[in-house]
Short mmCIF file of C-alpha atoms and ligand atoms in Angstrom, two decimals:
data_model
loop_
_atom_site.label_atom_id
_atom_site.label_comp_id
_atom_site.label_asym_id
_atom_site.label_seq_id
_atom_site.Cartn_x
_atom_site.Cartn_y
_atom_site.Cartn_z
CA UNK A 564 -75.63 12.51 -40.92
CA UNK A 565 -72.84 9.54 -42.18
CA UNK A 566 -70.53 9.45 -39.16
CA UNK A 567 -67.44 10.51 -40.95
CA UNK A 568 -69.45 13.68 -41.61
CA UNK A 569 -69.93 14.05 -38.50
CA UNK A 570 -66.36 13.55 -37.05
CA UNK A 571 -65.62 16.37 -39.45
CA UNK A 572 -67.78 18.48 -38.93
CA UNK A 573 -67.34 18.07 -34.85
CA UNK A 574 -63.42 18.65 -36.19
CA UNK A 575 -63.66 20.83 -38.46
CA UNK A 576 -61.11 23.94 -36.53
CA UNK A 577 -58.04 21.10 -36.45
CA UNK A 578 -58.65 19.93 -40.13
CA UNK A 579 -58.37 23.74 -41.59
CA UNK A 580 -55.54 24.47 -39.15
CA UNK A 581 -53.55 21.09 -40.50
CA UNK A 582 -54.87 22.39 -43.92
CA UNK A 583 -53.60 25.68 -43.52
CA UNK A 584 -50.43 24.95 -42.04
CA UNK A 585 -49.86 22.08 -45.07
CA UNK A 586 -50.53 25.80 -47.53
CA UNK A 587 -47.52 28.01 -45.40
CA UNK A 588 -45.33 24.92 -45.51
CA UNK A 589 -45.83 24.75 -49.21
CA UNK A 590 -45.42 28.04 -49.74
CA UNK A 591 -42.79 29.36 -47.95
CA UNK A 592 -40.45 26.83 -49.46
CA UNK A 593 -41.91 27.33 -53.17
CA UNK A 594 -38.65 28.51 -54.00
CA UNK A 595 -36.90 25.03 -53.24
CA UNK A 596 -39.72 22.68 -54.89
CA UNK A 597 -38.87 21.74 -58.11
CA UNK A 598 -40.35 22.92 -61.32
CA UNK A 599 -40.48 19.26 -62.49
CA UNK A 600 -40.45 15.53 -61.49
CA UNK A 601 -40.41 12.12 -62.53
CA UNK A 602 -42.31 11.22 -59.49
CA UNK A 603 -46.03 8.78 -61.00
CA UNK A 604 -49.13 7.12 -59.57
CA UNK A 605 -51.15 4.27 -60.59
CA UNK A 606 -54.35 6.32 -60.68
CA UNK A 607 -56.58 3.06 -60.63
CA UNK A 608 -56.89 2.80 -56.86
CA UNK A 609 -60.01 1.67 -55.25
CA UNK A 610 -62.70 3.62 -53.88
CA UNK A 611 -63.02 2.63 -49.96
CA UNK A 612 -66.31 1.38 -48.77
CA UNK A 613 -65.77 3.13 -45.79
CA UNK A 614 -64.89 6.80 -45.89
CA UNK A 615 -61.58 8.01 -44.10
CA UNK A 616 -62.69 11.28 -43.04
CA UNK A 617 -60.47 14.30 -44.00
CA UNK A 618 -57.42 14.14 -41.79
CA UNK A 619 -57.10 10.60 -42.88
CA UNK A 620 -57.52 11.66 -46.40
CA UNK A 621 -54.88 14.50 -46.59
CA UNK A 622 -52.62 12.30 -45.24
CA UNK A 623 -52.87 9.77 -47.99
CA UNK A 624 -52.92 12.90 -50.05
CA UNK A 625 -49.32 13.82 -48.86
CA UNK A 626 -47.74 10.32 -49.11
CA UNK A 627 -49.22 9.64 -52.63
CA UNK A 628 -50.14 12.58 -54.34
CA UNK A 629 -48.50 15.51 -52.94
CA UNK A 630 -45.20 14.70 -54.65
CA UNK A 631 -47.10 15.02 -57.84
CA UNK A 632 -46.66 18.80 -57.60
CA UNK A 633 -44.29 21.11 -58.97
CA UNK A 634 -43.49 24.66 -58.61
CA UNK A 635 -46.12 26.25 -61.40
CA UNK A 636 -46.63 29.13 -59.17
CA UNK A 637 -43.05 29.82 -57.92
CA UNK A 638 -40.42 32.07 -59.70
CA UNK A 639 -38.89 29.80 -62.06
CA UNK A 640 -41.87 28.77 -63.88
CA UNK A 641 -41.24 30.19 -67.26
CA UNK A 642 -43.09 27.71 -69.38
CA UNK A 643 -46.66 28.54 -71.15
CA UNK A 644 -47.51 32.08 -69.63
CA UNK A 645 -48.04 31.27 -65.87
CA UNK A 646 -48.35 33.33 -63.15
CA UNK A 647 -48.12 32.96 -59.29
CA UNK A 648 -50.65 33.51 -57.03
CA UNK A 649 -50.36 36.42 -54.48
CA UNK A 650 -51.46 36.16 -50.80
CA UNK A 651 -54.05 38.38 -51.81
CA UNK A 652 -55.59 36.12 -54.16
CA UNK A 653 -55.05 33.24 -52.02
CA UNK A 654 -57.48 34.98 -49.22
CA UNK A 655 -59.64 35.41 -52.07
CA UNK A 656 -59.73 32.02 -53.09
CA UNK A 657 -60.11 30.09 -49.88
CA UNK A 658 -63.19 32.20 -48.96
CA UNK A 659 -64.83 31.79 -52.37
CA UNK A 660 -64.93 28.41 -51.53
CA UNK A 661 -65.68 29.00 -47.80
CA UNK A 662 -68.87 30.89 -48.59
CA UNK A 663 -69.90 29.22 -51.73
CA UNK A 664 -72.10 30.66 -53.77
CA UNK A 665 -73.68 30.46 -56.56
CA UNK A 666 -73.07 33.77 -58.57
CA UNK A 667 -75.48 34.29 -61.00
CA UNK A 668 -77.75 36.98 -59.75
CA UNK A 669 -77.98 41.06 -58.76
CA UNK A 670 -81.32 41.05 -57.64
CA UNK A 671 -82.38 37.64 -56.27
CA UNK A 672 -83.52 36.85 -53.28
CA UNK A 673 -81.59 33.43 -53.06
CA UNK A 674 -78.38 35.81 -53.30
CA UNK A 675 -76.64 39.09 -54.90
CA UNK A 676 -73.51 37.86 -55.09
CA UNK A 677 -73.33 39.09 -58.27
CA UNK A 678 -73.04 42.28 -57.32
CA UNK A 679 -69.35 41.15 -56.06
CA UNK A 680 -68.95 40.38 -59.70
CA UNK A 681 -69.98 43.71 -61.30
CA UNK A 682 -67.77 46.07 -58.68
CA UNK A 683 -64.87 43.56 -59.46
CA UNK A 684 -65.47 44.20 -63.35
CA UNK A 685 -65.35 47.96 -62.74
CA UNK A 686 -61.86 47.73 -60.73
CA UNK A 687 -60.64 46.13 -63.53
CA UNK A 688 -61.70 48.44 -66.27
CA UNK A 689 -60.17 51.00 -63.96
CA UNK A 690 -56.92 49.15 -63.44
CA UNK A 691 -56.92 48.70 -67.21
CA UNK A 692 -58.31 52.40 -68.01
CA UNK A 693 -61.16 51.13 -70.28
CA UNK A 694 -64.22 53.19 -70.06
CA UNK A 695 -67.12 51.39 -68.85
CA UNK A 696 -69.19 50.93 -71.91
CA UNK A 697 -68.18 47.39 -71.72
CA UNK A 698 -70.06 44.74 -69.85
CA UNK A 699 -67.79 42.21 -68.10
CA UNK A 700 -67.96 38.25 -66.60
CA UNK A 701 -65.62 35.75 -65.26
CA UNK A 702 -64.97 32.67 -66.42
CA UNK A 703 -62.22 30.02 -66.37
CA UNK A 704 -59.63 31.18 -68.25
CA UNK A 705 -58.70 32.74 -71.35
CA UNK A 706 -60.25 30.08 -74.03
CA UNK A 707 -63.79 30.52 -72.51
CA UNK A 708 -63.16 34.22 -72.65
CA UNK A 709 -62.48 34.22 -76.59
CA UNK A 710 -65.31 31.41 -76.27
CA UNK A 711 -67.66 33.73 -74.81
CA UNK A 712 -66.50 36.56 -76.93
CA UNK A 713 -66.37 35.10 -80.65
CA UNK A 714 -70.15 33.15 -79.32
CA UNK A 715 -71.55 36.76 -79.07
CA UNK A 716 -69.51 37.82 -82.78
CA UNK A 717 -70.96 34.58 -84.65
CA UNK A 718 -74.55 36.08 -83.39
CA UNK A 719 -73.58 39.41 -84.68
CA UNK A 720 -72.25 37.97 -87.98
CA UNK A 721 -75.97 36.22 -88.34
CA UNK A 722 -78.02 39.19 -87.76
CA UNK A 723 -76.10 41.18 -90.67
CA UNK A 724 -78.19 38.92 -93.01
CA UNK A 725 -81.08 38.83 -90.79
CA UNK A 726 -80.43 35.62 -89.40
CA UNK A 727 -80.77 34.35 -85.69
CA UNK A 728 -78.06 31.71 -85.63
CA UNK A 729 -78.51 30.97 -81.91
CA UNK A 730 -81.89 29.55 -82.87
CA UNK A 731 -81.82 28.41 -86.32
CA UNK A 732 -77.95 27.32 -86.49
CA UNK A 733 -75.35 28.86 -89.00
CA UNK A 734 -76.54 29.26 -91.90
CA UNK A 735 -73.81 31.63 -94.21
CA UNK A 736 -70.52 31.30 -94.41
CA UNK A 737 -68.79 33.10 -91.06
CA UNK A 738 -65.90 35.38 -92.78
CA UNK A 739 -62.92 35.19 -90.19
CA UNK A 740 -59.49 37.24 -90.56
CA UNK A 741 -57.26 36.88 -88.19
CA UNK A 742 -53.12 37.21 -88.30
CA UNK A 743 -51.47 35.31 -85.61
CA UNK A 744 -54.56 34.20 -83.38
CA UNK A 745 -53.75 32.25 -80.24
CA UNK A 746 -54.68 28.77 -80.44
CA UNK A 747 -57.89 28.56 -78.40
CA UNK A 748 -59.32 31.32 -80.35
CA UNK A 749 -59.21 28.43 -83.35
CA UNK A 750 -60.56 26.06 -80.99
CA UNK A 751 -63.23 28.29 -80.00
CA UNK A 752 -64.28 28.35 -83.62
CA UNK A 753 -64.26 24.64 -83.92
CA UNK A 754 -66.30 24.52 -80.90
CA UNK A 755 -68.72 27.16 -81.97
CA UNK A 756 -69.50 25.36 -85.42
CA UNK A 757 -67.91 28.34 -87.22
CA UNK A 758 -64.49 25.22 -88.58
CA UNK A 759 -61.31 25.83 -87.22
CA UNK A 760 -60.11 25.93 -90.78
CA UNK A 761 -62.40 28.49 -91.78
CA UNK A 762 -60.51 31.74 -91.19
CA UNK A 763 -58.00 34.30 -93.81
CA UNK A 764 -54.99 34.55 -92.98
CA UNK A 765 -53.42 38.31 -92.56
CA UNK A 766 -49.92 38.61 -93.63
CA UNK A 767 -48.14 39.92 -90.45
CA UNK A 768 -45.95 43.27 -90.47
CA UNK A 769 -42.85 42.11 -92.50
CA UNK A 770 -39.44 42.25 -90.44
CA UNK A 771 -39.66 39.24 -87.33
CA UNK A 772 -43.17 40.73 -86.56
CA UNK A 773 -46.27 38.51 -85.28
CA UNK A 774 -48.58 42.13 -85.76
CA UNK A 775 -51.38 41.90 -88.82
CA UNK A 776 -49.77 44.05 -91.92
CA UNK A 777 -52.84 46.60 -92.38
CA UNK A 778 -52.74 46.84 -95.99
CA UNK A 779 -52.74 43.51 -96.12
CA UNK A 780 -55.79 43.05 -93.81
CA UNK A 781 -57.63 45.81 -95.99
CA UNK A 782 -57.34 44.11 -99.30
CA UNK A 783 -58.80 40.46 -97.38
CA UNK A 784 -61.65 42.77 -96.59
CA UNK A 785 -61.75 44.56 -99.60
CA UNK A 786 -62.20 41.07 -101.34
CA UNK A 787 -65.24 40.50 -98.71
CA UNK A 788 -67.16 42.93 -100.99
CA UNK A 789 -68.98 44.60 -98.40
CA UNK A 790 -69.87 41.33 -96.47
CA UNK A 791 -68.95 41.44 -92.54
CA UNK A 792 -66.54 39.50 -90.82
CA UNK A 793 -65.26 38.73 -87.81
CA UNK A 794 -61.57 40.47 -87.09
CA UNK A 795 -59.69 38.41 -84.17
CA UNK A 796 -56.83 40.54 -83.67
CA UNK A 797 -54.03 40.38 -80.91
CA UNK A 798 -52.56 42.46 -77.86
CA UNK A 799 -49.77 39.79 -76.68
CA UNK A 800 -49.02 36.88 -78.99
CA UNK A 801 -47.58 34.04 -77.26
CA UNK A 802 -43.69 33.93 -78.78
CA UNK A 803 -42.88 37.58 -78.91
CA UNK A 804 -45.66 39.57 -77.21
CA UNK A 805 -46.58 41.57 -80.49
CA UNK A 806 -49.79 43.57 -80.79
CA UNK A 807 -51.82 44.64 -83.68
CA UNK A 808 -52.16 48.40 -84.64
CA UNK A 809 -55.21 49.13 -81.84
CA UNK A 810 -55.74 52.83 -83.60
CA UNK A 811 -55.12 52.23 -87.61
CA UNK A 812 -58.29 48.71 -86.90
CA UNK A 813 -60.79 51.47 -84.99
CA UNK A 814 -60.59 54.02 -87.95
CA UNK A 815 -61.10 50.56 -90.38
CA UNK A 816 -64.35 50.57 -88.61
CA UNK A 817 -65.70 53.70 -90.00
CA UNK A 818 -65.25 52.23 -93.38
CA UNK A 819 -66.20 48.50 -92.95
CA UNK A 820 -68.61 46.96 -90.87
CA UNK A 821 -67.28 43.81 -88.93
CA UNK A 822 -66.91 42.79 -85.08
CA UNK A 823 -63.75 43.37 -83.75
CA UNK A 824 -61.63 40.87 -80.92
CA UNK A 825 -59.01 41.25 -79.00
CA UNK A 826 -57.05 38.74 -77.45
CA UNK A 827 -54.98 40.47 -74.59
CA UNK A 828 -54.74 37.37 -72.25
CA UNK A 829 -51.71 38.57 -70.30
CA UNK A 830 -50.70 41.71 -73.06
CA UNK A 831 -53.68 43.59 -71.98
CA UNK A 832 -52.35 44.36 -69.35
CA UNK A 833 -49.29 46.96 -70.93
CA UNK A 834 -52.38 49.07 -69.98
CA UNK A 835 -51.33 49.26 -66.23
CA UNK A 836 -48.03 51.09 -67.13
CA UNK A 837 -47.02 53.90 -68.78
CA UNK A 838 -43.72 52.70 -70.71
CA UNK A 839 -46.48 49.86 -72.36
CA UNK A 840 -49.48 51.44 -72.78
CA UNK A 841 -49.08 52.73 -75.85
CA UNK A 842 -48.94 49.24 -77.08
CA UNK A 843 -52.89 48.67 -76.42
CA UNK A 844 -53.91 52.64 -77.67
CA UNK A 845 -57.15 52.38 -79.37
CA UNK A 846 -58.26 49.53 -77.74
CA UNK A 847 -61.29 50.79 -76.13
CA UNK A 848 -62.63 50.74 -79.55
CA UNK A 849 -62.63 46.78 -79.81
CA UNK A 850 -66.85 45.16 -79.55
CA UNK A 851 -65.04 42.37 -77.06
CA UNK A 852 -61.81 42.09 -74.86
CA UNK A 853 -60.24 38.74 -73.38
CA UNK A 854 -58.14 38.93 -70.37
CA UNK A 855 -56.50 36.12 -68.44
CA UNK A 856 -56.35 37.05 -64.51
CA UNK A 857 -54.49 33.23 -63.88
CA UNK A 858 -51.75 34.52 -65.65
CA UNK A 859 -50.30 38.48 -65.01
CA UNK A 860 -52.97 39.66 -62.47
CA UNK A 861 -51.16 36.26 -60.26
CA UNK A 862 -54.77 34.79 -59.10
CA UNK A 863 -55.15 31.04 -59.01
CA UNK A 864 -57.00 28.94 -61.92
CA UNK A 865 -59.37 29.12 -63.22
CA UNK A 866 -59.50 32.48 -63.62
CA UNK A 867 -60.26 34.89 -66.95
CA UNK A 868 -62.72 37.49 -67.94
CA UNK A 869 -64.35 38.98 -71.04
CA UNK A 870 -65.55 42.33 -71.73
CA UNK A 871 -67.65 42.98 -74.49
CA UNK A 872 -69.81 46.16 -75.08
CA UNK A 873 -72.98 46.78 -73.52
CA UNK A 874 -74.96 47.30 -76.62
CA UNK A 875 -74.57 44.02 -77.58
CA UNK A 876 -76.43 42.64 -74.74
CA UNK A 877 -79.15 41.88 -76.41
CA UNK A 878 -76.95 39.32 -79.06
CA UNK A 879 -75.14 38.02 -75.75
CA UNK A 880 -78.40 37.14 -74.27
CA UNK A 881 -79.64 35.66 -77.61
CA UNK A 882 -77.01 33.35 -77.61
CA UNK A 883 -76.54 32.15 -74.17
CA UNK A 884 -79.82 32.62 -72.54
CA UNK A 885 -81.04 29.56 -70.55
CA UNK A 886 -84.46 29.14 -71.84
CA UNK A 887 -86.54 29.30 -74.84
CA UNK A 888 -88.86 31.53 -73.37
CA UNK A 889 -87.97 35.48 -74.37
CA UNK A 890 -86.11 37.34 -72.10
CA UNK A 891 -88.59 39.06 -69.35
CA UNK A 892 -87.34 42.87 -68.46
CA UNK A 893 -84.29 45.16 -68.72
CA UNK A 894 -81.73 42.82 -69.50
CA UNK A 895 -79.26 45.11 -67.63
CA UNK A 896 -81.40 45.63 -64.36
CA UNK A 897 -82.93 41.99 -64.30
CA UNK A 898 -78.95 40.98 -64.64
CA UNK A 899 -78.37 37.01 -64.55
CA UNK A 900 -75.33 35.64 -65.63
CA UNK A 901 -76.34 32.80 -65.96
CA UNK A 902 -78.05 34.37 -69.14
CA UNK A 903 -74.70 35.72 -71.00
CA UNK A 904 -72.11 33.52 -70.58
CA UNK A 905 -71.60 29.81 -70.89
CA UNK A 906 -72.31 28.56 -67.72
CA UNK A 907 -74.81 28.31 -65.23
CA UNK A 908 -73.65 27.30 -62.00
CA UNK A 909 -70.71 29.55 -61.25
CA UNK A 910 -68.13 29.75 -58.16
CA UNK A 911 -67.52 33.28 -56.54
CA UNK A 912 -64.98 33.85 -58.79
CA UNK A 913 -64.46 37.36 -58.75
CA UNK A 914 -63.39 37.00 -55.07
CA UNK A 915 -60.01 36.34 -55.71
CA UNK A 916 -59.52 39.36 -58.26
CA UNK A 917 -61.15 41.87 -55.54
CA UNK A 918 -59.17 41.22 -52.67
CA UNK A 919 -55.79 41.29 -55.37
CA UNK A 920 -56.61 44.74 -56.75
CA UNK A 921 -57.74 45.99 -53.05
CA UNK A 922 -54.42 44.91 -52.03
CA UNK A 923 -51.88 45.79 -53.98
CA UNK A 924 -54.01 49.14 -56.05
CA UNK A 925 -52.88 50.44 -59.47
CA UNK A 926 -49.30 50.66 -58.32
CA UNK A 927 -48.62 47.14 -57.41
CA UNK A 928 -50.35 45.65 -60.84
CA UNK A 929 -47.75 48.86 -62.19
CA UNK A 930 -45.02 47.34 -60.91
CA UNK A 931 -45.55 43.83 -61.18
CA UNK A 932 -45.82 44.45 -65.35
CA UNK A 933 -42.67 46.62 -65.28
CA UNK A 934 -40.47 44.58 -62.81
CA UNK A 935 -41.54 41.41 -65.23
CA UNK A 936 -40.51 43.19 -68.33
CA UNK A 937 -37.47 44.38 -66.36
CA UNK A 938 -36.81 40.99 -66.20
CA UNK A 939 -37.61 39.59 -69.39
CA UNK A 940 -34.72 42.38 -70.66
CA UNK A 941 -32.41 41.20 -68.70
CA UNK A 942 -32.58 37.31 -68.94
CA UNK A 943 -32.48 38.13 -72.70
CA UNK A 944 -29.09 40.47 -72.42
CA UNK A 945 -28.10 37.58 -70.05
CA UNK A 946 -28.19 34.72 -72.96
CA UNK A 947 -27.34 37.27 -75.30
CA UNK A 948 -23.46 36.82 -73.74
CA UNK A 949 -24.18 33.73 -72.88
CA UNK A 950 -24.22 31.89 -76.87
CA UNK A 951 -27.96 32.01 -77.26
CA UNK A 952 -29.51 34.05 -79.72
CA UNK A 953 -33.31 35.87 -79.74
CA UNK A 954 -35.18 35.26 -82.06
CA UNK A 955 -37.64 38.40 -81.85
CA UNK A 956 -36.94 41.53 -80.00
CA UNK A 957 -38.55 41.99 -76.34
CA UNK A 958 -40.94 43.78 -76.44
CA UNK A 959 -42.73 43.38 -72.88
CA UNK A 960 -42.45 40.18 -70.75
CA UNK A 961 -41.96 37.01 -73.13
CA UNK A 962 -38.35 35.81 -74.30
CA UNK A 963 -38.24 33.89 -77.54
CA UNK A 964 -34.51 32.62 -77.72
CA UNK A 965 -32.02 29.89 -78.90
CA UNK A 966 -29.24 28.18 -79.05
CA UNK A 967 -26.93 30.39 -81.40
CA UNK A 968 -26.23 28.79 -84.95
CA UNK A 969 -27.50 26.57 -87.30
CA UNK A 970 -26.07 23.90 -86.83
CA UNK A 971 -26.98 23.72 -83.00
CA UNK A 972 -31.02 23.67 -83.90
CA UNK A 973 -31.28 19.87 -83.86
CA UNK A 974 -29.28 20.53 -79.83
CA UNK A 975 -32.40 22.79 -78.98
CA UNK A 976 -34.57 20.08 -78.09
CA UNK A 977 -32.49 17.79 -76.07
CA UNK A 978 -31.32 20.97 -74.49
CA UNK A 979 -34.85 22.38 -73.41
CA UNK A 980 -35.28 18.59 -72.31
CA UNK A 981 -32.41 18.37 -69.89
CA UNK A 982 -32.52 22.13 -68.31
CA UNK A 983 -36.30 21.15 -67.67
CA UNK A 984 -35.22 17.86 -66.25
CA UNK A 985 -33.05 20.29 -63.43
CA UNK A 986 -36.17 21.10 -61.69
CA UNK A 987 -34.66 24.64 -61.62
CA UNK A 988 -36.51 26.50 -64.09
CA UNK A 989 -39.38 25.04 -66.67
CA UNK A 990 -39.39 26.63 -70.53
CA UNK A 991 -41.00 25.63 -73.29
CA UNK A 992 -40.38 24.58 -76.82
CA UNK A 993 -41.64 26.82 -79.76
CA UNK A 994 -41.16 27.11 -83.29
CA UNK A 995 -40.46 30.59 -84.85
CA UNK A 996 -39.61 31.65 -87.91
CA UNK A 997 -38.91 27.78 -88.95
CA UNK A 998 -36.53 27.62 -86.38
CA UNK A 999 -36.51 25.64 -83.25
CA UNK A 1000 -37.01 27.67 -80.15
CA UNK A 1001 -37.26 27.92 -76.21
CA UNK A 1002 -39.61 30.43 -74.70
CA UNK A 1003 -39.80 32.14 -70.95
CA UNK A 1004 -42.71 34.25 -70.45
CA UNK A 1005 -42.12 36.49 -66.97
CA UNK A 1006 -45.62 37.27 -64.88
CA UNK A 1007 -44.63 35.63 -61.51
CA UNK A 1008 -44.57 38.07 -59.18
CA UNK A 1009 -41.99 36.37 -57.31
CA UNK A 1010 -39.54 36.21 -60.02
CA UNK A 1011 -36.46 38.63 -59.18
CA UNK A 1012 -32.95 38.96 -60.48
CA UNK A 1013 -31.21 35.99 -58.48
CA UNK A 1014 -33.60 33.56 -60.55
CA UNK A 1015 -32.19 34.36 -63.68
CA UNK A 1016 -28.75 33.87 -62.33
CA UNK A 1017 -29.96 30.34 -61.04
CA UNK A 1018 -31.26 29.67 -64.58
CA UNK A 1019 -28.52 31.05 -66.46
CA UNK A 1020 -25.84 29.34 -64.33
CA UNK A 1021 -28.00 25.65 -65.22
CA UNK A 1022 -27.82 26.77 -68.72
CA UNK A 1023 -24.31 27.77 -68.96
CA UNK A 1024 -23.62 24.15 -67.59
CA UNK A 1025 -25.53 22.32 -69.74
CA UNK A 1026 -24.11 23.86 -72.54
CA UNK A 1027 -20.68 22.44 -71.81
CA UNK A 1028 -22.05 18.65 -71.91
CA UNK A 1029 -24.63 18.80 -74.83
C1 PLP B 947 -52.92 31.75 -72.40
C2 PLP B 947 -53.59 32.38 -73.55
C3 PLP B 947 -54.86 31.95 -73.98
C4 PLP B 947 -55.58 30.77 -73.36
O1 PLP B 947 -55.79 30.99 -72.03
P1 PLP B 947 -56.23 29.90 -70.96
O2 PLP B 947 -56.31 30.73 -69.74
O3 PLP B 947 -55.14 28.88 -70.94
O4 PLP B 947 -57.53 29.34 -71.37
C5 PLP B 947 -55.46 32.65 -75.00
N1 PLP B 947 -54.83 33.66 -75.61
C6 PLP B 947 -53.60 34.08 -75.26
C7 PLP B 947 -52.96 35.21 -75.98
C8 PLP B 947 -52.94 33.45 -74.20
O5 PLP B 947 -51.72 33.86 -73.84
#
């Protein structure tokens, strides 16, 4: 063994203490660490000949690249939708790395960890009250998940003429209709050959709504005459947390034959309470589900799964199987993952998602949507006094705001620019309605009323001076 191997190895109890005491220090004063920084490295540095074994190495880490962090996972980080990570997830996380494996397998005698995998899935569809007629994998985040999900659909899509695009490439026109899709759901179909210009456009639900207008939607497919298509619809779009009609799309199906998405990265989860559920109703009906754990369900990246139903295995397998040779078996009792989604070699990464639901049940993932809608209401009556103006209604956990009047849209950028700058809260810049915009998405679940009077204080400040 290389010697600086061996020093670790014969050191290995002080380097995870340092390591784990560097994690509480961090953490414990999250609250304090900025949400941004000017701080930059010259990342050309040179490779040493000679390694500097780990203690060596985290302490170059902490003079050089340590102040490279920021805050993403501490209250005040309203930007994008990004959530926090629990300690929960945190145990989850360290010991997916600790043990390692590769998850691929339920039956293999090189490992089941799998099998980790599949109870995880089913405490989610719980925690989510899906039935289990779906079948369910992790993956990094939210993009792979529509990825994985529209994949599967553009398989679908081929075998309504017969065709096995997997194999022989894409050979008809893929009929897309989508309203207000998220933006890695168009990259997905750029990626999967399908042209991220190739979709309709549904009218959305006139009225500051981002929710597909039905009749519109049934007159796009009406002019499909007959053909199928691929429906990418929404539960939680990024500016004002809208979500399509869930019921009026499953009785569509009776009448018209198409595969049906939905993207509930962080909205899917209105399922968990009462006051929001009604938002996803119907749901269950959809033939695949993305949901982002990295964001509401506060796990660390890279975390997201899909669901999509079982009796599509057979298409999921045709297009990500890992050999040309036909599948041997049951699909679903000679389970490989490796065989369904995109990648092979996989982390543990369910780990992280069991010990959060084991820890904090139904009722914390309850309260952790409802105290960050509770929030979102009240940072929005807060800027409502405050000369801001909304720009859609709240209707769960995302703010979509500015700066009141017309005449102050061309202060909304500088603005958004200097209250990031404060390192006391990060936002970012949208465009709504053709109007400039700021939004704050709440899913930390540290995030609690004294950080909106932090942010609104900043705010109120900067207002004075811009
Ligand atoms: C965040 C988000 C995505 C992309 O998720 P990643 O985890 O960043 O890959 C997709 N759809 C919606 C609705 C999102 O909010």
């Amino acid at each position: 063994m290389n010697s600086k191997l061996q020093h670790d190895l014969d050191n290995f109890e002080n380097i995870l203490e340092k390591t784990k005491q560097q994690g509480i220090d961090f953490l414990s004063n999250i609250d304090n660490i900025p949400t941004s920084n000017t701080y930059s490295i010259n990342p050309k540095t040179e490779l040493n000949e000679l390694g500097l074994g780990s203690i060596e190495a985290l302490k170059e880490f902490n003079e050089r690249l340590a102040p490279l962090m920021v805050s993403s996972s501490g209250p005040r980080y309203w930007g994008f939708v990004t959530g926090g990570s629990t300690p929960a997830s945190i145990v989850g996380d360290w010991l997916a790395s600790v043990y390692d494996q590769n998850t691929q397998s339920v039956t293999s005698q090189g490992g089941n960890s799998a099998l980790i995998e599949f109870e995880t899935i089913n405490l989610l569809l719980q925690l989510l009250e899906l039935p289990d007629s779906f079948l369910g994998g992790f993956v990094t985040g939210a993009t792979m998940s529509n990825f994985t999900s529209l994949a599967v659909a553009r398989q679908w899509f081929g075998k309504q003429y017969g065709k096995d695009f997997a194999k022989n490439g894409i050979s008809e026109t893929i009929n897309i209709l989508t309203a207000t899709p998220h933006s890695s759901s168009i990259k997905s179909l750029s990626m999967l050959g399908v042209g991220s210009q190739n979709y309709t456009v549904i009218k959305t639900i006139e009225g500051n709504r981002e929710a597909l207008d039905i009749a519109d939607l049934e007159e796009k497919i009406k002019a499909l005459n007959g053909k199928p298509f691929i429906l990418i619809s929404s539960a939680g779009t990024v500016n004002t947390a809208d979500f399509d009609d869930f019921e009026t799309i499953a009785k569509l199906r009776e009448k018209y034959n198409f595969w049906w998405h939905i993207d509930g990265a962080f909205g899917g989860f209105a399922a968990v309470s009462e006051k929001y559920r009604h938002y996803v109703k119907g749901w269950e009906g959809a033939d695949s589900i993305t949901i982002d754990c990295h964001k509401w369900l506060n796990v660390p990246y890279e975390s997201a799964f899909y669901l999509v139903k079982k009796e599509h295995v057979n298409l999921q397998i045709e297009t990500f199987q890992n050999s040309n040779a036909p599948y041997l078996g049951n699909p679903l009792e000679n389970f490989n993952y490796l065989n369904v989604l995109p990648e092979n070699s996989r982390r543990l990464r369910a780990l992280p998602v069991w010990f959060s639901l084991k820890a904090y049940g139904k009722e914390g993932f309850r309260d952790l949507v409802e105290d960050s809608s509770a929030l979102a209401l009240h940072f929005a009556n807060a800027l409502i006094e405050n000369d801001f103006e909304l720009l859609a209604p709240i209707r769960l956990n995302n703010v979509c705001f500015t700066l009141k009047g017309e005449h102050n849209q061309e202060k909304v950028t500088p603005f958004l620019s200097a209250l990031n700058d404060t390192g006391k809260v990060f936002m970012t810049p949208t465009v709504y309605q053709n109007k400039k915009g700021i939004r704050a998405s709440f899913v930390n679940w540290r995030t609690n009323e004294e950080d909106i009077r932090i942010v609104i204080k900043e705010m109120k400040d900067l207002l004075e001076i811009i």
